mmCIF file of C-alpha atoms in Angstrom:
data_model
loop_
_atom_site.group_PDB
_atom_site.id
_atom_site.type_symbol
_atom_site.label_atom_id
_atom_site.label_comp_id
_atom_site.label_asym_id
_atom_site.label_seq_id
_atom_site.Cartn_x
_atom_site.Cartn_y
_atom_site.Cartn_z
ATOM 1 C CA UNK A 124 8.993 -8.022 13.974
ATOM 2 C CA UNK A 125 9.160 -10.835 15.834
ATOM 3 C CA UNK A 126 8.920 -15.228 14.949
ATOM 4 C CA UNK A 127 5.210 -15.193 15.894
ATOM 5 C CA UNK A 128 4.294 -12.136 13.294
ATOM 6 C CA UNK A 129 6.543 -13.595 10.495
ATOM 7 C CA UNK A 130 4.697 -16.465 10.461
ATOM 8 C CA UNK A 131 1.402 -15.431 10.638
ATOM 9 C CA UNK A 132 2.311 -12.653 7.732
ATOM 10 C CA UNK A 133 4.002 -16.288 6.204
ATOM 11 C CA UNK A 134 0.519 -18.318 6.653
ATOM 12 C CA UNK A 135 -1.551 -15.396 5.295
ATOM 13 C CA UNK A 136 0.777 -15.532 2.080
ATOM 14 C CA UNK A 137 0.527 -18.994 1.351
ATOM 15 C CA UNK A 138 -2.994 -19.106 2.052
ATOM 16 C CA UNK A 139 -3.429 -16.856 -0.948
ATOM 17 C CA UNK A 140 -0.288 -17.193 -2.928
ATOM 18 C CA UNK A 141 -2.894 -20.023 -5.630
ATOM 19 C CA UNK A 142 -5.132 -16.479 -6.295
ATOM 20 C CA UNK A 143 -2.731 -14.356 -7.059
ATOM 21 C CA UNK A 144 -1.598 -13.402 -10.448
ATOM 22 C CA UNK A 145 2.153 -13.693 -11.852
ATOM 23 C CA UNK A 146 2.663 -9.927 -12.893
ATOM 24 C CA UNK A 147 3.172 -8.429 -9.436
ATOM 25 C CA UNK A 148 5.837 -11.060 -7.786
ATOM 26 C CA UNK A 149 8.647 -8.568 -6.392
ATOM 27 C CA UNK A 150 9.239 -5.179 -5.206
ATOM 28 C CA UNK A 151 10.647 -4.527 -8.206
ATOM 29 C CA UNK A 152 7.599 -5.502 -10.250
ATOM 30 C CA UNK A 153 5.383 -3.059 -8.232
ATOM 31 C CA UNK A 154 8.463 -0.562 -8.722
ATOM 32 C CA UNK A 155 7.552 -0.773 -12.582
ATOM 33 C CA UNK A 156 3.815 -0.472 -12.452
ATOM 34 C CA UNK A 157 4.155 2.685 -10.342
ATOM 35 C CA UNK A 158 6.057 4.393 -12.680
ATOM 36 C CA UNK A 159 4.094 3.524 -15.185
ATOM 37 C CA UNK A 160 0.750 4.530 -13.862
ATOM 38 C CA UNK A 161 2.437 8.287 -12.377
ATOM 39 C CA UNK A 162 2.152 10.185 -15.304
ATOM 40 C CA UNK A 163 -1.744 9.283 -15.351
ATOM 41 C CA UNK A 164 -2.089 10.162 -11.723
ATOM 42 C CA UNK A 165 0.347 13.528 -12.361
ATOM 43 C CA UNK A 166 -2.606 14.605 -15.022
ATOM 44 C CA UNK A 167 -5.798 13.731 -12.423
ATOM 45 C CA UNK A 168 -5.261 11.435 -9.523
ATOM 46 C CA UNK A 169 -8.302 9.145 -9.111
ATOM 47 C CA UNK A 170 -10.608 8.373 -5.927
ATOM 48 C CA UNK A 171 -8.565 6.414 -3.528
ATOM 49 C CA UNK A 172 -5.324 6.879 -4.759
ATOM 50 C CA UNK A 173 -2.576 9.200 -4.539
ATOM 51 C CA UNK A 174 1.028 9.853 -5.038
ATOM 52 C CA UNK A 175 3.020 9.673 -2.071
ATOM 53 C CA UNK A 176 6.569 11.487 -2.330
ATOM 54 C CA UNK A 177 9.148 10.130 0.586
ATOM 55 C CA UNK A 178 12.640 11.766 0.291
ATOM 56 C CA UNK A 179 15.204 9.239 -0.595
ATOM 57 C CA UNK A 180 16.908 7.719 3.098
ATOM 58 C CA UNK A 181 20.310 7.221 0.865
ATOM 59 C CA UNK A 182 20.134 10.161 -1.897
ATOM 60 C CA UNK A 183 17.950 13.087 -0.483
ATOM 61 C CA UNK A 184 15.836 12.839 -3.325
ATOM 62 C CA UNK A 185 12.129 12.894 -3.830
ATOM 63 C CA UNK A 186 10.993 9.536 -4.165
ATOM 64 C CA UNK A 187 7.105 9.193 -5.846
ATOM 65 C CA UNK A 188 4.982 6.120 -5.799
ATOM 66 C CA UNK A 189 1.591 5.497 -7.049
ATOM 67 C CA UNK A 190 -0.506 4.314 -3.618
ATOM 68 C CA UNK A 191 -3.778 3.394 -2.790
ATOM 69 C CA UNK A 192 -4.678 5.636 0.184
ATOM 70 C CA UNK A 193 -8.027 7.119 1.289
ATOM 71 C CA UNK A 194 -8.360 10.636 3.485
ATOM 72 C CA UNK A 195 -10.562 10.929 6.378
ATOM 73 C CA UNK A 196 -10.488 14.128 7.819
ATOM 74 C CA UNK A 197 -6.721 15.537 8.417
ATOM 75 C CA UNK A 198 -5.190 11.677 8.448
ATOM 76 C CA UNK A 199 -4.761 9.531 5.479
ATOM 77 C CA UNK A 200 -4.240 5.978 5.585
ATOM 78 C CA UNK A 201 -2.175 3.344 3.342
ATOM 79 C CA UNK A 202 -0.693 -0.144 3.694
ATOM 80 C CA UNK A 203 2.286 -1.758 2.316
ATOM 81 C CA UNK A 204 1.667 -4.164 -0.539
ATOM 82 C CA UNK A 205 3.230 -7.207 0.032
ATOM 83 C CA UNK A 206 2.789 -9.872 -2.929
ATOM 84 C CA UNK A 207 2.522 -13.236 -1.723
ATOM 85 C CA UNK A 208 5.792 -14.772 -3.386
ATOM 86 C CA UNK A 209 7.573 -12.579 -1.425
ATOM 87 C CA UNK A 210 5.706 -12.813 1.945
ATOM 88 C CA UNK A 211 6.514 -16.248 1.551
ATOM 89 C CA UNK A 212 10.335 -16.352 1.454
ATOM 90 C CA UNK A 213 10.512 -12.531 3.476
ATOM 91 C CA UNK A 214 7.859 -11.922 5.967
ATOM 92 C CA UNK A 215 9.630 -9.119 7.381
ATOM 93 C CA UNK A 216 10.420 -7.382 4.185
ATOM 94 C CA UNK A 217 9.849 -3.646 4.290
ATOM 95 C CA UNK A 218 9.087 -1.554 0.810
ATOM 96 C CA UNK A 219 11.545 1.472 -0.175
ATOM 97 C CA UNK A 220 8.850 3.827 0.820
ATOM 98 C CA UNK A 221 8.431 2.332 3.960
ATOM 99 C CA UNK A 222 12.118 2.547 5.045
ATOM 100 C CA UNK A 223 12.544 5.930 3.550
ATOM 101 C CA UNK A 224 9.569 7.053 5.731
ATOM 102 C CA UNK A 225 10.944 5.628 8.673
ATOM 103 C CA UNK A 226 14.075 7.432 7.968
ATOM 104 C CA UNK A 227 12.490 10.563 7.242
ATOM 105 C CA UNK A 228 8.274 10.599 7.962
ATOM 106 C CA UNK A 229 7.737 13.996 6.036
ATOM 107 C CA UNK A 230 6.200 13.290 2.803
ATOM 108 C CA UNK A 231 3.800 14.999 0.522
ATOM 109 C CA UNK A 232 0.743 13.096 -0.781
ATOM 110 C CA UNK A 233 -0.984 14.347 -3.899
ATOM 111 C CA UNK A 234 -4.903 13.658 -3.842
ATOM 112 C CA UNK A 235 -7.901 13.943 -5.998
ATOM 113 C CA UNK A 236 -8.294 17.549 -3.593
ATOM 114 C CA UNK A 237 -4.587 18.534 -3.967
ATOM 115 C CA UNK A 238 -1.341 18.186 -2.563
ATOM 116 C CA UNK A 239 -0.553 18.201 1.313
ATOM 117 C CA UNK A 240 2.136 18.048 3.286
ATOM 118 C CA UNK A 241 2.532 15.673 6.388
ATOM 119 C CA UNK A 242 3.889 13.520 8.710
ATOM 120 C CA UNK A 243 3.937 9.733 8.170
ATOM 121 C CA UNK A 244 4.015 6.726 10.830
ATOM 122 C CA UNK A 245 3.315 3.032 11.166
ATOM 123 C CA UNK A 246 0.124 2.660 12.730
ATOM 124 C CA UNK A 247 0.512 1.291 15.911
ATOM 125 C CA UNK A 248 -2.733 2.059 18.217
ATOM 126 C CA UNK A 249 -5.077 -1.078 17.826
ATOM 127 C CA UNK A 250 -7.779 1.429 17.839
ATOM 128 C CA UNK A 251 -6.635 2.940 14.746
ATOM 129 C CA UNK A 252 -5.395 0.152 12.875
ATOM 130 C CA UNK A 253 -8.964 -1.221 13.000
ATOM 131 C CA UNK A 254 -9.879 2.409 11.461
ATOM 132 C CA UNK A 255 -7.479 2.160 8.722
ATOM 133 C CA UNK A 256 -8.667 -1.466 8.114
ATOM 134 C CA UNK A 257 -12.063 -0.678 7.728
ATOM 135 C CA UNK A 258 -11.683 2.294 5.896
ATOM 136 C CA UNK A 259 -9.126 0.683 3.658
ATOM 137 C CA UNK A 260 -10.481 -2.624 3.048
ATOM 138 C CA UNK A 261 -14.444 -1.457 2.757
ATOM 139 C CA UNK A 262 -13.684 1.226 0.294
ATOM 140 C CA UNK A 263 -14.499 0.147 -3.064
ATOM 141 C CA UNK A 264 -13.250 2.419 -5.914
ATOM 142 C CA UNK A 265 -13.727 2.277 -9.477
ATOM 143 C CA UNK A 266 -9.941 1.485 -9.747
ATOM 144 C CA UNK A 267 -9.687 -0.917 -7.328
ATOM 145 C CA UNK A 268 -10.915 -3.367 -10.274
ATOM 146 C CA UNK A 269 -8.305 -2.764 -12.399
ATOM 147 C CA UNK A 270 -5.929 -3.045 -9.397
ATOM 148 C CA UNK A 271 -7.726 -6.736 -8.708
ATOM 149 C CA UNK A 272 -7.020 -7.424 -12.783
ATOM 150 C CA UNK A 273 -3.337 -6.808 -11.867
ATOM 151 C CA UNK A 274 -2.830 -8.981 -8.556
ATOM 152 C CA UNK A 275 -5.686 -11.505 -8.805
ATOM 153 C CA UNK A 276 -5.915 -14.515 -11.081
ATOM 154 C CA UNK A 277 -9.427 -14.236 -12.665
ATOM 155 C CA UNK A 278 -12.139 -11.492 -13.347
ATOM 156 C CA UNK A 279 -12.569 -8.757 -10.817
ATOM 157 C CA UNK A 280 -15.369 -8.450 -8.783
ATOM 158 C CA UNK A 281 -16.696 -6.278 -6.076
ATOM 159 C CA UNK A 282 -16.353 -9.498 -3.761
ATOM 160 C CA UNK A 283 -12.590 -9.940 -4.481
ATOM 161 C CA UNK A 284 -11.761 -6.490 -3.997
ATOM 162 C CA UNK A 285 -11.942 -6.040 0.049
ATOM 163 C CA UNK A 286 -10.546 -9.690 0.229
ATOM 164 C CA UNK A 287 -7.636 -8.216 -1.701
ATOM 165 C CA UNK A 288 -7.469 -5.499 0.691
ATOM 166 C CA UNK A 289 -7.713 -7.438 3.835
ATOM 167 C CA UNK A 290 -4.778 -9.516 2.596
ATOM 168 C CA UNK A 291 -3.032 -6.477 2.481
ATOM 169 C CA UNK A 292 -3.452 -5.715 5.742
ATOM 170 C CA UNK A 293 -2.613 -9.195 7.132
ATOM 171 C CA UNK A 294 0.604 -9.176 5.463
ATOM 172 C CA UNK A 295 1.733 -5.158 5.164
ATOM 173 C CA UNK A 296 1.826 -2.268 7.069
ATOM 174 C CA UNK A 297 -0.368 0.157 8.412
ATOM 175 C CA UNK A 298 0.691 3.945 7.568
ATOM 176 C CA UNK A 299 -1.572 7.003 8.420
ATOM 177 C CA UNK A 300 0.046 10.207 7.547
ATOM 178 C CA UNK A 301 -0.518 13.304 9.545
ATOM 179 C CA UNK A 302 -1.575 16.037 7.297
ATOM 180 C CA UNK A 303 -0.891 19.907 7.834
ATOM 181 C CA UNK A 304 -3.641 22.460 8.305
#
């Protein structure tokens, strides 16, 4: 990543960092609410979410996180969460996931339809990114407002929700996994 995408991930953080809550401020703060939503989404995974397994880059071992990802067709798309405390001081920080992806792109990713196997990979096509972007940021899911409750200062509302998203996007990102047939 290079000075003129650190800052810009930088500006987009402190542009927001006033709306944001105080319970998600690290990565390990989002390491704790994903555990503790799994064992929900291991009994029924909700509409645009999932549970993406990476295999470990230093252990070999399955890795699971709770993730907000939407299917379309045979590619899914996520984004790296970023909260804005840490944008701030590390623009170029990079979630476990994300590095043991890059280390090793074949994941599984448990839906609402079942599980699939696939291959993941940073989005780089401008084409697609703008897919993933749409499709991720104009989605709005029941549990998107309880995800707003969690990193937004306030009451959730349909309005905040793709603003959320967006943010997201300016500051994360971009995965689309590859599924099998």
């Amino acid at each position: 990543m290079d000075d003129a995408d650190q800052k810009a991930r930088r500006a987009a953080a402190q542009a927001v960092i006033g709306r944001h809550g105080r319970l998600i401020r690290s990565p390990r703060d989002g390491k704790l609410l994903s555990a503790g939503m799994l064992p929900l989404f291991r009994l029924r995974v909700p509409r645009g979410y999932g549970v993406l397994t990476t295999t470990g880059r230093k252990t070999g071992v399955p890795r699971p996180k709770c993730v907000r990802v939407l299917r379309e067709g045979d590619r899914a798309y996520l984004v790296q969460l970023m909260p804005p405390q840490l944008t701030v001081e590390q623009p170029g920080a990079v979630n476990a996931w994300l590095r043991n992806i890059r280390a090793d792109p074949r994941v599984t990713l448990e839906l609402p339809d079942g599980t699939h196997s696939g291959t993941a990979r940073e989005i780089t096509d401008p084409a697609e990114l703008g897919t993933a972007r749409a499709l991720l940021c104009d989605t709005v899911v029941p549990l998107d407002f309880g995800e707003c409750a969690i990193h937004l200062r306030g009451l959730p509302s349909r309005a905040k929700i793709p603003d959320l998203h967006a943010y997201w996007f300016r500051t994360g990102r971009a995965v689309a996994i590859d599924l099998d047939a």
